[in-house]
Coordinates of C-alpha atoms and ligand atoms in Angstrom, one line a residue:
X6 CA -46.2 -13.3 176.9
X7 CA -46.4 -16.7 175.5
X8 CA -43.7 -18.1 173.3
X9 CA -45.5 -19.0 170.1
X10 CA -42.8 -21.3 168.7
X11 CA -43.0 -23.6 171.8
X12 CA -46.7 -24.2 171.1
X13 CA -46.1 -24.3 167.3
X14 CA -43.3 -26.9 167.3
X15 CA -44.7 -29.1 170.0
X16 CA -46.7 -31.3 167.7
X17 CA -44.0 -31.6 165.0
X18 CA -41.3 -32.7 167.1
X19 CA -38.5 -29.9 166.6
X20 CA -36.0 -30.4 169.2
X21 CA -36.2 -27.8 172.0
X22 CA -32.4 -27.1 171.3
X23 CA -33.3 -25.8 167.9
X24 CA -34.9 -22.7 169.8
X25 CA -31.7 -21.3 171.0
X26 CA -30.4 -21.0 167.5
X27 CA -33.4 -19.1 166.0
X28 CA -33.6 -15.5 165.8
X29 CA -35.9 -13.9 168.4
X30 CA -38.8 -11.5 167.2
X31 CA -41.5 -9.6 169.0
X32 CA -44.9 -9.4 167.4
X33 CA -47.1 -6.9 169.1
X34 CA -50.6 -8.4 168.4
X35 CA -51.8 -11.5 166.8
X36 CA -52.4 -11.4 163.0
X37 CA -55.0 -12.8 160.8
X38 CA -54.2 -15.9 158.8
X39 CA -51.3 -18.3 159.3
X40 CA -48.7 -15.6 159.0
X41 CA -47.4 -15.9 162.6
X42 CA -47.1 -19.7 162.3
X43 CA -45.0 -19.4 159.2
X44 CA -42.8 -17.0 160.9
X45 CA -42.6 -19.3 163.8
X46 CA -41.2 -22.0 161.8
X47 CA -38.1 -19.7 161.4
X48 CA -37.9 -17.5 164.5
X49 CA -38.7 -17.7 168.1
X50 CA -41.8 -15.6 168.3
X51 CA -42.6 -13.6 171.4
X52 CA -46.4 -12.8 171.0
X53 CA -48.7 -11.3 173.7
X54 CA -51.8 -13.1 174.8
X55 CA -55.1 -11.6 173.4
X56 CA -55.9 -9.7 176.6
X57 CA -52.3 -8.3 177.0
X58 CA -51.5 -4.8 176.0
X59 CA -47.9 -4.1 174.6
X60 CA -47.5 -0.5 175.7
X61 CA -44.4 1.5 175.5
X62 CA -42.9 -0.1 178.8
X63 CA -43.5 -3.5 178.1
X64 CA -42.4 -3.2 174.6
X65 CA -38.9 -1.9 175.9
X66 CA -38.7 -4.9 178.3
X67 CA -39.5 -7.4 175.4
X68 CA -37.2 -6.2 172.9
X69 CA -34.1 -6.5 174.9
X70 CA -33.2 -9.6 173.4
X71 CA -35.1 -9.4 169.9
X72 CA -33.5 -9.1 166.7
X73 CA -36.9 -8.4 164.9
X74 CA -40.0 -6.6 165.5
X75 CA -43.3 -6.9 163.8
X76 CA -45.6 -4.1 164.9
X77 CA -48.8 -2.1 164.0
X78 CA -49.4 1.4 163.4
X79 CA -50.6 2.1 167.0
X80 CA -47.2 1.1 168.5
X81 CA -44.8 3.8 169.2
X82 CA -41.5 3.0 168.2
X83 CA -39.4 6.1 169.3
X84 CA -35.7 6.7 170.3
X85 CA -36.3 5.4 173.7
X86 CA -37.6 2.1 172.5
X87 CA -34.6 1.9 170.0
X88 CA -32.1 2.7 172.7
X89 CA -33.3 -0.3 174.6
X90 CA -33.2 -2.7 171.7
X91 CA -29.5 -3.4 171.2
X92 CA -30.1 -6.4 169.0
X93 CA -32.7 -5.1 166.7
X94 CA -32.1 -5.3 163.1
X95 CA -35.5 -5.0 161.3
X96 CA -38.7 -3.2 162.0
X97 CA -41.8 -4.6 160.0
X98 CA -44.8 -2.4 160.2
X99 CA -47.9 -4.1 159.2
X100 CA -49.5 -0.9 157.6
X101 CA -48.8 1.3 154.8
X102 CA -48.4 4.4 157.1
X103 CA -45.2 4.2 159.2
X104 CA -45.4 7.5 161.0
X105 CA -45.5 5.7 164.3
X106 CA -41.6 4.7 163.9
X107 CA -38.7 7.3 164.3
X108 CA -37.4 6.2 161.0
X109 CA -34.3 8.7 161.2
X110 CA -33.5 7.2 164.6
X111 CA -33.8 3.6 163.2
X112 CA -31.6 4.4 160.2
X113 CA -29.0 6.1 162.2
X114 CA -28.8 2.7 164.2
X115 CA -28.6 0.7 161.2
X116 CA -32.1 -0.7 161.7
X117 CA -34.2 -1.3 158.5
X118 CA -37.8 -0.4 158.6
X119 CA -40.5 -2.0 156.1
X120 CA -44.2 -1.6 155.5
X121 CA -47.0 -3.1 153.5
X122 CA -48.0 -1.0 150.6
X123 CA -50.0 -2.0 147.5
X124 CA -52.0 -4.7 149.1
X125 CA -54.4 -2.3 150.9
X126 CA -54.7 0.1 148.0
X127 CA -58.0 -1.2 146.6
X128 CA -59.4 -2.0 150.0
X129 CA -58.7 1.5 151.3
X130 CA -60.2 3.1 148.2
X131 CA -63.4 1.0 148.7
X132 CA -63.7 2.3 152.2
X133 CA -63.1 5.9 150.8
X134 CA -66.0 5.6 148.7
X135 CA -68.1 4.0 151.5
X136 CA -67.6 7.0 153.6
X137 CA -68.1 9.5 150.6
X138 CA -71.5 7.9 149.7
X139 CA -72.7 7.6 153.3
X140 CA -71.9 11.3 153.9
X141 CA -73.3 12.5 150.6
X142 CA -76.5 10.4 151.0
X143 CA -76.7 10.7 154.7
X144 CA -76.9 6.8 155.2
X145 CA -76.1 6.8 159.0
X146 CA -78.6 9.4 159.8
X147 CA -81.0 7.5 158.1
X148 CA -80.0 4.2 159.6
X149 CA -80.3 5.9 163.1
X150 CA -83.7 7.2 162.3
X151 CA -85.2 3.9 161.2
X152 CA -83.9 1.9 164.0
X153 CA -85.2 4.4 166.5
X154 CA -88.7 4.4 165.0
X155 CA -88.4 7.8 163.6
X156 CA -89.3 6.8 160.1
X157 CA -92.9 7.4 159.9
X158 CA -93.4 7.2 156.1
X159 CA -92.0 8.7 153.1
X160 CA -91.7 12.3 152.6
X161 CA -90.3 14.6 149.7
X162 CA -88.1 16.4 152.1
X163 CA -86.7 13.6 154.2
X164 CA -83.0 13.5 154.4
X165 CA -82.0 15.1 151.3
X166 CA -78.4 14.5 150.5
X167 CA -76.2 15.5 147.7
X168 CA -75.6 14.1 144.3
X169 CA -72.4 12.4 143.7
X170 CA -72.4 11.7 140.0
X171 CA -71.3 14.4 137.8
X172 CA -69.6 16.3 140.6
X173 CA -65.9 17.2 141.2
X174 CA -63.8 15.0 143.1
X175 CA -60.6 16.7 144.7
X176 CA -57.9 14.3 145.5
X177 CA -55.0 15.5 147.8
X178 CA -52.2 13.0 147.3
X179 CA -52.4 11.1 144.0
X180 CA -50.3 8.1 145.2
X181 CA -51.3 4.5 144.8
X182 CA -54.6 5.0 147.0
X183 CA -55.5 8.3 145.7
X184 CA -55.4 6.9 142.2
X185 CA -57.5 3.9 143.1
X186 CA -60.1 6.2 144.5
X187 CA -60.0 8.3 141.4
X188 CA -60.4 5.3 139.2
X189 CA -63.8 4.5 140.9
X190 CA -65.0 8.1 140.4
X191 CA -65.4 7.3 136.5
X192 CA -68.2 5.2 137.1
X193 CA -69.9 8.3 138.5
X194 CA -69.0 10.5 135.6
X195 CA -67.0 12.8 137.9
X196 CA -64.5 15.6 137.1
X197 CA -61.2 14.8 139.0
X198 CA -58.7 17.6 140.3
X199 CA -55.6 16.4 142.2
X200 CA -52.9 18.2 144.4
X201 CA -49.5 16.8 144.7
X202 CA -46.1 18.4 145.4
X203 CA -45.1 17.1 141.9
X204 CA -47.1 16.0 138.9
X205 CA -48.2 12.3 139.4
X206 CA -47.5 9.8 136.8
X207 CA -51.1 8.1 137.7
X208 CA -52.8 11.3 136.8
X209 CA -53.2 10.8 133.1
X210 CA -54.6 7.3 133.3
X211 CA -57.5 8.4 135.7
X212 CA -58.0 11.6 133.9
X213 CA -57.1 13.8 136.8
X214 CA -56.0 17.5 136.3
X215 CA -53.4 18.9 138.6
X216 CA -54.3 21.8 140.7
X217 CA -53.0 24.1 143.4
X218 CA -54.3 23.2 146.9
X219 CA -56.4 26.4 147.2
X220 CA -57.8 25.8 143.7
X221 CA -58.7 22.3 144.5
X222 CA -60.4 23.3 147.8
X223 CA -62.6 25.9 146.4
X224 CA -63.7 23.9 143.3
X225 CA -64.1 20.2 144.7
X226 CA -67.5 18.9 145.7
X227 CA -65.7 16.3 147.5
X228 CA -62.2 16.6 149.1
X229 CA -60.4 13.3 149.8
X230 CA -57.3 13.0 151.5
X231 CA -54.5 10.4 150.7
X232 CA -51.3 11.9 152.0
X233 CA -48.7 10.3 154.3
X234 CA -48.5 12.0 157.8
X235 CA -45.3 14.2 158.0
X236 CA -44.2 17.6 159.2
X237 CA -45.4 19.1 156.0
X238 CA -48.9 17.3 156.1
X239 CA -49.7 17.8 159.7
X240 CA -52.8 20.1 160.0
X241 CA -52.8 20.4 156.0
X242 CA -56.4 21.0 156.4
X243 CA -57.0 23.6 159.1
X244 CA -59.4 26.6 159.3
X245 CA -58.1 28.4 156.4
X246 CA -58.5 25.5 154.2
X247 CA -62.1 24.6 155.5
X248 CA -63.0 28.2 154.9
X249 CA -61.9 27.9 151.3
X250 CA -64.2 24.8 150.7
X251 CA -67.6 25.2 149.3
X252 CA -70.3 25.1 151.9
X253 CA -71.8 22.1 150.0
X254 CA -68.6 20.3 150.0
X255 CA -67.7 17.0 151.9
X256 CA -64.3 16.2 153.5
X257 CA -63.1 12.5 153.5
X258 CA -60.1 11.5 155.6
X259 CA -58.7 7.9 155.4
X260 CA -55.2 8.9 155.6
X261 CA -53.9 10.0 159.1
X262 CA -55.8 11.9 161.6
X263 CA -53.4 14.6 162.3
X264 CA -53.5 15.7 158.8
X265 CA -56.6 17.5 159.7
X266 CA -56.9 20.0 162.5
X267 CA -59.9 18.2 164.1
X268 CA -61.2 21.0 166.4
X269 CA -61.2 23.3 163.2
X270 CA -63.4 20.7 161.3
X271 CA -65.6 20.3 164.3
X272 CA -66.2 24.0 164.1
X273 CA -66.7 24.0 160.4
X274 CA -69.2 21.1 160.6
X275 CA -71.1 22.7 163.3
X276 CA -71.2 26.2 161.7
X277 CA -72.2 24.8 158.1
X278 CA -68.9 26.1 156.7
X279 CA -69.0 22.7 154.9
X280 CA -71.7 20.2 154.3
X281 CA -70.3 17.2 155.9
X282 CA -67.4 14.8 156.5
X283 CA -66.5 11.2 156.5
X284 CA -63.6 10.1 158.7
X285 CA -61.8 7.0 159.3
X286 CA -58.9 8.4 161.4
X287 CA -58.6 10.9 164.2
X288 CA -56.1 13.3 165.4
X289 CA -55.6 11.6 168.9
X290 CA -57.0 8.2 168.3
X291 CA -59.0 6.7 169.7
X292 CA -60.1 10.0 171.4
X293 CA -62.3 12.4 169.4
X294 CA -62.2 16.0 169.3
X295 CA -64.8 17.5 171.6
X296 CA -68.1 17.9 169.9
X297 CA -67.4 15.5 166.9
X298 CA -69.6 12.8 168.0
X299 CA -72.7 15.1 168.6
X300 CA -72.6 16.3 164.9
X301 CA -75.0 14.4 162.6
X302 CA -73.3 15.6 159.3
X303 CA -70.2 13.4 160.1
X304 CA -69.9 9.7 159.4
X305 CA -67.4 8.1 161.7
X306 CA -65.5 4.9 161.1
X307 CA -63.0 3.3 163.6
X308 CA -59.8 3.2 161.6
X309 CA -60.8 0.4 159.3
X310 CA -59.4 1.4 155.9
X311 CA -57.7 -1.7 155.2
X312 CA -59.9 -4.0 157.3
X313 CA -61.2 -6.8 155.1
X314 CA -60.4 -10.3 155.7
X315 CA -58.5 -10.7 152.5
X316 CA -56.5 -7.7 152.7
X317 CA -55.4 -8.0 156.5
X318 CA -54.3 -11.5 155.7
X319 CA -52.1 -10.4 152.8
X320 CA -50.8 -7.5 155.0
X321 CA -49.7 -10.0 157.6
X322 CA -48.0 -12.1 155.0
X323 CA -46.3 -9.3 153.5
X324 CA -45.1 -8.1 156.9
X325 CA -43.8 -11.5 157.7
X326 CA -41.9 -11.6 154.4
X327 CA -40.3 -8.3 155.0
X328 CA -39.3 -9.3 158.4
X329 CA -37.9 -12.6 157.4
X330 CA -35.9 -11.1 154.3
X331 CA -34.5 -8.5 156.6
X332 CA -33.4 -10.9 159.2
X333 CA -31.8 -13.1 156.5
X334 CA -29.8 -10.3 155.0
X335 CA -31.8 -10.1 151.9
X336 CA -33.3 -6.7 150.8
X337 CA -37.0 -6.7 151.6
X338 CA -39.6 -5.8 148.9
X339 CA -40.8 -2.9 150.9
X340 CA -37.9 -1.0 152.4
X341 CA -38.7 2.2 153.9
X342 CA -35.3 3.3 154.7
X343 CA -33.0 1.7 152.1
X344 CA -29.9 3.9 153.5
X345 CA -29.9 1.6 156.6
X346 CA -29.7 -1.7 154.5
X347 CA -26.3 -3.1 154.2
X348 CA -26.8 -6.1 152.1
Ligands
LIG18 C1 -52.4 1.7 157.1 O1 -52.0 0.7 156.7 O2 -51.6 2.8 157.2 C2 -53.9 2.0 157.1 O3 -54.2 3.1 157.9 C3 -54.4 0.6 158.0 O4 -56.1 0.9 157.9

């Protein structure tokens, strides 16, 4: 561990004594842009060196004297971690999804949890479309063919894909990101179906019709998942649902891997029950279900939904702002558990 604030303040003459009065925070991984140096102006920041992994055990050790935690979606913050963090007041997750945090446990202990919604909406919608188009038009297969010398000339039947324009897009989870994906579909002249627990206020603007899950699955040419992970969305797409999809349909998942039963998906792709898939997330990241990598009809991305320079910098700034506001007793802009906020 290096103490970032020591490094940061060395050149600007902050008296060493000031460190003792600063709140202590753990940041589990370096973040893009200047977010961490901004944080270190106000807090004593504990940051691992780039080659250091903060696993569960080290997290527990390092949280013993910390008031704040800025973590990533890969850090498991469970009851055991919280039990060993007696001073912790704020957990700022640098992601929109916060299923890695035991939020109820945090709330019970009066610890506020924040996330970074909004800023990554458009970037994640872009990636959704990149996967959708790549899967429909078999771009990675073509890329592999060209690179390996397998392209021996134009052929009328070479890598025939599926049209996107004029087709039906099914969005499961018409929140912010789902609506941004739907908005892009207008340029492709698509009909849009969506499934939500409740009617979405965003649906009218993007011209989407509400449908039951089963109706959407059996009528959409492309099914795109945009739900948060919860008990009710775990394995939302399993064998039954894949069997309902059209054999020509393509499934896109940029939400959370556990929303799809990955073994059932491998089966459906292998047996041609559906035509293809585009995945950014996996059930047991970074492990993949057996057989997935051998399939040509799936496009695989390494969980990069929000990974653009601009968006990752904004997420880092937002995560720092959430953390600082929480530590200073102000209501952070993106509070996940308002019940824990005491003002
Ligand atoms: C998030 O923020 O939850 C995304 O999965 C990051 O890519």
